[in-house]
Amino acid sequence: MKVAAYAAPSATEDLAPLDIERRAVGDNDVLVDIEYCGVCHSDIHTARNDWGGTQYPIVPGHEIIGRVLEVGKGVSEFKEGQLVGVGCMVDSCRHCHSCEEDLEQYCEEGLVATYNSEDKISGGITQGGYSDKIVVDKDFVLSVSEKLDTKAVAPLLCAGITTYSPLRQWNVKEGDKVGVIGLGGLGHMGVKLAKAMGAHVVMITTSPDKGKDAKRLGADEVLISKDKDAMKQQANSFDFLLNTVPVAHDVNPYVALLKRDATMVIVGAIAPLPEIHGGGLIMQRKRIAGSLIGGIKETQEMLDFCAEHNIVSDVEMIDMENINDAYERVIKSDVKYRFVIDMKSLTQ
Ligand code: NAP
Ligand code: ZN
Ligand code: ZN
């Protein structure tokens, strides 16, 4: 079936309308009528080929919320009209060690991302959520509570799980001192989730003017990373750091903040990091690690956790046609704190 979408025609052109083909609903498929789609910085990295390997035209979008329009014969988990979500993955091999451990994001045969992956079912390239409808295997569809503000739930599908998963994996608990680096889409979810887990949360930002907001979002303290004296005062004091900075950057000043044996998890910069001083790690047995989104089971757990704790994203709503301006604002770190596209604007 043909559906309306917005695609990047190349790395250097603006996104523009494009009709794309979605596969017919198979036995295990769910057809979702997309209501909202969040705008992740990864959409921009992909549209502009920052990571290489983008296949054009590409329809970004992996923070998808919508209602079920139709289900295949083999689907009993979802019903027509149900509120559902689709995040960063739409398929995986299902049988490797990672898939068997509910860690499809680390699928050893390669996860099928919601956009810019080889589509194993219909061939071609997967196309994401900046579109009217999407067809997804039921195993990669999440159920979403009707209790929360639907449009503000969309960013949980990427920004939420990408921050929730490392907080859980590194066992962040009541009283831990947690630093979240970068107050954007991921960072603001990191603050809310770490706070809900009982941590003492410090927002570490390059933007002094975001300080007030950081406190409103739940941060107990704000640390301006450009203030060398303030950074020195907090040296060796953090139990955990979540680094959401979207580009290559000097991580040494952040490593200095960690306590002995503490870890900084990089989720933002999918890029070579400039020189890391071994001494900064060795002297206090510090660690740097990475983390990719979260598995489907954990994503459902995160959505349920957010419903229980009343956690949603702070969103700025946009119409589809304003996507290119939104991209420019994200790049300038000027978004409070996630753009979400109202998908009605695509077809009206
Ligand atoms: P975003 O909304 O642009 O937020 C990033 C924030 O980082 C900015 O608001 C800014 O916060 C800070 N920042 C920007 N440039 C910086 C610099 N040069 N030095 C220090 N801080 C800087 O982006 P996002 O959507 O949260 O995504 C963040 C990154 O995570 C992107 O690269 C995205 O591709 C990646 N990502 C990874 C995963 C994963 O699974 N690992 C999943 C989703 C996204 P302040 O103004 O507060 O400094
Ligand atoms: Zn994302
Ligand atoms: Zn696998």
CSV table of N, CA, C and O and ligand atoms in Angstrom, one decimal, residues 39-43 45 51 62 88 158-159 162 181-187 203-207 210 225 243-249 254 266-270 291-294 330-335 337-338, ligand 1:
chain,number,residue,atom,x,y,z
A,39,VAL,N,11.2,13.5,17.3
A,39,VAL,CA,12.4,13.8,16.4
A,39,VAL,C,13.7,13.6,17.2
A,39,VAL,O,14.0,14.4,18.1
A,40,CYS,N,14.4,12.5,16.9
A,40,CYS,CA,15.6,12.2,17.7
A,40,CYS,C,16.8,12.7,16.9
A,40,CYS,O,16.8,12.8,15.7
A,41,HIS,N,17.8,13.0,17.7
A,41,HIS,CA,19.0,13.5,17.0
A,41,HIS,C,19.6,12.5,16.0
A,41,HIS,O,20.2,12.8,15.0
A,42,SER,N,19.3,11.2,16.3
A,42,SER,CA,19.8,10.2,15.4
A,42,SER,C,19.1,10.3,14.0
A,42,SER,O,19.7,9.9,13.0
A,43,ASP,N,17.9,10.8,14.0
A,43,ASP,CA,17.2,11.1,12.7
A,43,ASP,C,18.0,12.0,11.8
A,43,ASP,O,18.2,11.8,10.6
A,45,HIS,N,21.3,12.7,12.3
A,45,HIS,CA,22.6,12.1,11.9
A,45,HIS,C,22.4,11.2,10.7
A,45,HIS,O,23.2,11.1,9.8
A,51,TRP,N,26.9,9.4,10.0
A,51,TRP,CA,27.6,8.1,10.3
A,51,TRP,C,28.0,7.3,9.1
A,51,TRP,O,28.5,6.2,9.3
A,62,HIS,N,11.8,7.2,14.8
A,62,HIS,CA,11.7,5.9,15.5
A,62,HIS,C,11.1,6.1,16.9
A,62,HIS,O,11.5,5.4,17.8
A,88,CYS,N,13.0,1.9,18.0
A,88,CYS,CA,14.1,1.9,17.1
A,88,CYS,C,14.3,0.7,16.3
A,88,CYS,O,15.1,0.6,15.4
A,158,CYS,N,12.5,6.1,22.2
A,158,CYS,CA,13.9,6.1,22.0
A,158,CYS,C,14.6,6.7,23.1
A,158,CYS,O,15.4,6.1,23.9
A,159,ALA,N,14.3,8.0,23.3
A,159,ALA,CA,15.0,8.8,24.4
A,159,ALA,C,14.8,8.1,25.8
A,159,ALA,O,15.7,8.1,26.6
A,162,THR,N,16.7,4.5,25.9
A,162,THR,CA,18.1,4.7,25.8
A,162,THR,C,18.7,5.2,27.1
A,162,THR,O,19.9,4.9,27.4
A,181,ILE,N,24.8,14.1,31.4
A,181,ILE,CA,25.5,15.1,30.6
A,181,ILE,C,24.8,15.4,29.3
A,181,ILE,O,24.5,14.5,28.5
A,182,GLY,N,24.4,16.7,29.2
A,182,GLY,CA,23.7,17.2,28.0
A,182,GLY,C,22.2,17.2,28.2
A,182,GLY,O,21.5,16.1,28.3
A,183,LEU,N,21.6,18.4,28.2
A,183,LEU,CA,20.1,18.5,28.4
A,183,LEU,C,19.4,18.7,27.1
A,183,LEU,O,19.0,19.7,26.7
A,184,GLY,N,19.2,17.5,26.4
A,184,GLY,CA,18.4,17.5,25.2
A,184,GLY,C,17.4,16.4,25.4
A,184,GLY,O,16.9,16.2,26.5
A,185,GLY,N,17.0,15.8,24.2
A,185,GLY,CA,16.0,14.8,24.3
A,185,GLY,C,16.3,13.6,25.2
A,185,GLY,O,15.5,13.2,26.1
A,186,LEU,N,17.5,13.0,25.1
A,186,LEU,CA,17.9,11.9,25.9
A,186,LEU,C,18.1,12.4,27.3
A,186,LEU,O,17.6,11.8,28.3
A,187,GLY,N,18.9,13.5,27.5
A,187,GLY,CA,19.3,14.0,28.8
A,187,GLY,C,18.1,14.3,29.7
A,187,GLY,O,18.1,14.0,30.9
A,203,MET,N,22.5,17.7,36.8
A,203,MET,CA,22.5,18.0,35.4
A,203,MET,C,23.8,18.6,35.0
A,203,MET,O,24.1,19.7,35.5
A,204,ILE,N,24.5,18.0,34.1
A,204,ILE,CA,25.8,18.6,33.6
A,204,ILE,C,25.6,19.1,32.2
A,204,ILE,O,25.4,18.4,31.3
A,205,THR,N,25.7,20.5,32.1
A,205,THR,CA,25.3,21.1,30.9
A,205,THR,C,26.3,22.2,30.4
A,205,THR,O,27.0,22.7,31.2
A,206,THR,N,26.3,22.4,29.1
A,206,THR,CA,27.1,23.5,28.6
A,206,THR,C,26.3,24.8,28.5
A,206,THR,O,26.8,25.9,28.2
A,207,SER,N,25.0,24.7,28.8
A,207,SER,CA,24.0,25.9,28.7
A,207,SER,C,23.5,26.4,30.0
A,207,SER,O,22.5,25.8,30.5
A,210,LYS,N,19.8,26.7,30.8
A,210,LYS,CA,18.9,25.6,31.0
A,210,LYS,C,18.8,25.1,32.5
A,210,LYS,O,18.1,24.2,32.8
A,225,SER,N,29.5,22.6,32.7
A,225,SER,CA,30.7,21.9,32.4
A,225,SER,C,31.8,22.8,31.9
A,225,SER,O,33.0,22.4,32.0
A,243,ASN,N,26.3,9.9,29.5
A,243,ASN,CA,26.8,10.9,28.6
A,243,ASN,C,26.0,10.9,27.3
A,243,ASN,O,26.1,10.0,26.5
A,244,THR,N,25.2,12.0,27.1
A,244,THR,CA,24.3,12.0,25.9
A,244,THR,C,24.8,13.0,24.8
A,244,THR,O,24.1,13.3,23.9
A,245,VAL,N,26.1,13.5,25.0
A,245,VAL,CA,26.6,14.5,24.0
A,245,VAL,C,26.6,13.9,22.6
A,245,VAL,O,27.1,12.8,22.5
A,246,PRO,N,26.0,14.6,21.6
A,246,PRO,CA,25.8,13.9,20.3
A,246,PRO,C,27.0,13.9,19.4
A,246,PRO,O,26.8,13.4,18.3
A,247,VAL,N,28.1,14.5,19.8
A,247,VAL,CA,29.2,14.6,18.9
A,247,VAL,C,30.5,14.2,19.6
A,247,VAL,O,30.5,14.1,20.8
A,248,ALA,N,31.6,14.0,18.8
A,248,ALA,CA,32.9,13.7,19.4
A,248,ALA,C,33.2,14.9,20.4
A,248,ALA,O,33.0,16.1,20.1
A,249,HIS,N,33.8,14.6,21.5
A,249,HIS,CA,34.1,15.6,22.5
A,249,HIS,C,35.2,15.1,23.5
A,249,HIS,O,35.4,13.9,23.6
A,254,TYR,N,35.0,14.8,32.2
A,254,TYR,CA,33.9,14.1,32.8
A,254,TYR,C,34.4,12.9,33.6
A,254,TYR,O,33.9,12.6,34.6
A,266,ILE,N,28.5,6.0,27.7
A,266,ILE,CA,28.4,6.9,26.5
A,266,ILE,C,27.2,6.4,25.7
A,266,ILE,O,27.1,5.2,25.3
A,267,VAL,N,26.2,7.2,25.5
A,267,VAL,CA,25.1,6.8,24.6
A,267,VAL,C,25.0,7.8,23.4
A,267,VAL,O,24.3,7.5,22.5
A,268,GLY,N,25.6,8.9,23.5
A,268,GLY,CA,25.4,10.0,22.5
A,268,GLY,C,26.3,9.9,21.3
A,268,GLY,O,25.9,9.7,20.2
A,269,ALA,N,27.6,10.0,21.6
A,269,ALA,CA,28.6,10.1,20.5
A,269,ALA,C,28.9,8.8,19.8
A,269,ALA,O,29.7,8.0,20.4
A,270,ILE,N,28.3,8.5,18.7
A,270,ILE,CA,28.7,7.4,17.9
A,270,ILE,C,29.7,7.9,16.9
A,270,ILE,O,29.5,8.1,15.7
A,291,SER,N,26.2,2.0,25.5
A,291,SER,CA,24.9,1.3,25.6
A,291,SER,C,24.0,1.7,24.4
A,291,SER,O,24.0,2.9,24.0
A,292,LEU,N,23.4,0.7,23.9
A,292,LEU,CA,22.5,1.0,22.7
A,292,LEU,C,21.0,0.7,23.1
A,292,LEU,O,20.7,-0.4,23.6
A,293,ILE,N,20.2,1.7,22.9
A,293,ILE,CA,18.7,1.6,23.2
A,293,ILE,C,18.4,0.6,24.3
A,293,ILE,O,19.0,0.6,25.4
A,294,GLY,N,17.5,-0.3,24.1
A,294,GLY,CA,17.2,-1.4,25.0
A,294,GLY,C,16.4,-2.4,24.3
A,294,GLY,O,15.9,-2.2,23.2
A,330,VAL,N,17.5,21.7,16.8
A,330,VAL,CA,18.1,20.6,17.6
A,330,VAL,C,19.7,20.7,17.5
A,330,VAL,O,20.4,20.6,18.5
A,331,ILE,N,20.2,21.0,16.3
A,331,ILE,CA,21.6,21.1,16.2
A,331,ILE,C,22.2,22.2,17.0
A,331,ILE,O,23.3,22.1,17.5
A,332,LYS,N,21.4,23.3,17.2
A,332,LYS,CA,21.8,24.4,18.1
A,332,LYS,C,21.6,24.1,19.5
A,332,LYS,O,21.6,25.1,20.4
A,333,SER,N,21.2,22.9,19.9
A,333,SER,CA,20.8,22.6,21.3
A,333,SER,C,19.7,23.4,21.8
A,333,SER,O,19.6,23.8,23.0
A,334,ASP,N,18.8,23.8,20.9
A,334,ASP,CA,17.7,24.7,21.2
A,334,ASP,C,16.4,23.9,21.1
A,334,ASP,O,15.6,24.2,20.2
A,335,VAL,N,16.1,22.9,21.9
A,335,VAL,CA,14.8,22.2,21.9
A,335,VAL,C,14.4,22.0,23.3
A,335,VAL,O,15.3,21.6,24.2
A,337,TYR,N,11.9,19.7,25.3
A,337,TYR,CA,13.2,19.1,25.1
A,337,TYR,C,13.2,18.0,24.1
A,337,TYR,O,14.1,17.3,23.9
A,338,ARG,N,12.0,17.9,23.4
A,338,ARG,CA,11.9,17.0,22.3
A,338,ARG,C,10.8,17.5,21.3
A,338,ARG,O,9.7,17.8,21.8
B,1,NAP,P1,19.8,16.5,21.5
B,1,NAP,O1,18.4,16.6,21.9
B,1,NAP,O2,20.5,17.3,20.5
B,1,NAP,O3,20.6,16.7,22.9
B,1,NAP,C1,22.0,16.6,23.1
B,1,NAP,C2,22.5,17.7,24.1
B,1,NAP,O4,23.9,17.5,24.3
B,1,NAP,C3,22.3,19.1,23.7
B,1,NAP,O5,21.0,19.6,24.0
B,1,NAP,C4,23.4,19.8,24.6
B,1,NAP,O6,22.9,19.9,25.9
B,1,NAP,C5,24.5,18.8,24.6
B,1,NAP,N1,25.6,19.1,23.6
B,1,NAP,C6,25.4,19.3,22.3
B,1,NAP,N2,26.6,19.5,21.7
B,1,NAP,C7,27.5,19.4,22.7
B,1,NAP,C8,28.9,19.5,22.7
B,1,NAP,N3,29.7,19.8,21.6
B,1,NAP,N4,29.6,19.4,23.9
B,1,NAP,C9,28.9,19.1,25.1
B,1,NAP,N5,27.5,19.0,25.1
B,1,NAP,C10,26.9,19.1,23.9
B,1,NAP,O7,20.2,15.0,21.1
B,1,NAP,P2,19.4,13.6,21.6
B,1,NAP,O8,18.3,13.3,20.7
B,1,NAP,O9,19.3,13.6,23.0
B,1,NAP,O10,20.5,12.5,21.2
B,1,NAP,C11,21.8,12.6,21.8
B,1,NAP,C12,22.8,11.7,21.0
B,1,NAP,O11,22.4,10.3,21.3
B,1,NAP,C13,22.7,11.7,19.5
B,1,NAP,O12,24.0,11.6,19.0
B,1,NAP,C14,21.9,10.5,19.1
B,1,NAP,O13,22.2,10.0,17.8
B,1,NAP,C15,22.4,9.5,20.1
B,1,NAP,N6,21.4,8.4,20.4
B,1,NAP,C16,22.0,7.2,20.8
B,1,NAP,C17,21.2,6.2,21.2
B,1,NAP,C18,21.8,4.9,21.7
B,1,NAP,O14,21.1,3.9,21.6
B,1,NAP,N7,23.0,4.9,22.2
B,1,NAP,C19,19.8,6.3,21.1
B,1,NAP,C20,19.2,7.5,20.7
B,1,NAP,C21,20.1,8.6,20.4
B,1,NAP,P3,23.4,21.2,26.9
B,1,NAP,O15,22.8,22.4,26.2
B,1,NAP,O16,22.7,20.9,28.1
B,1,NAP,O17,24.9,21.1,27.0
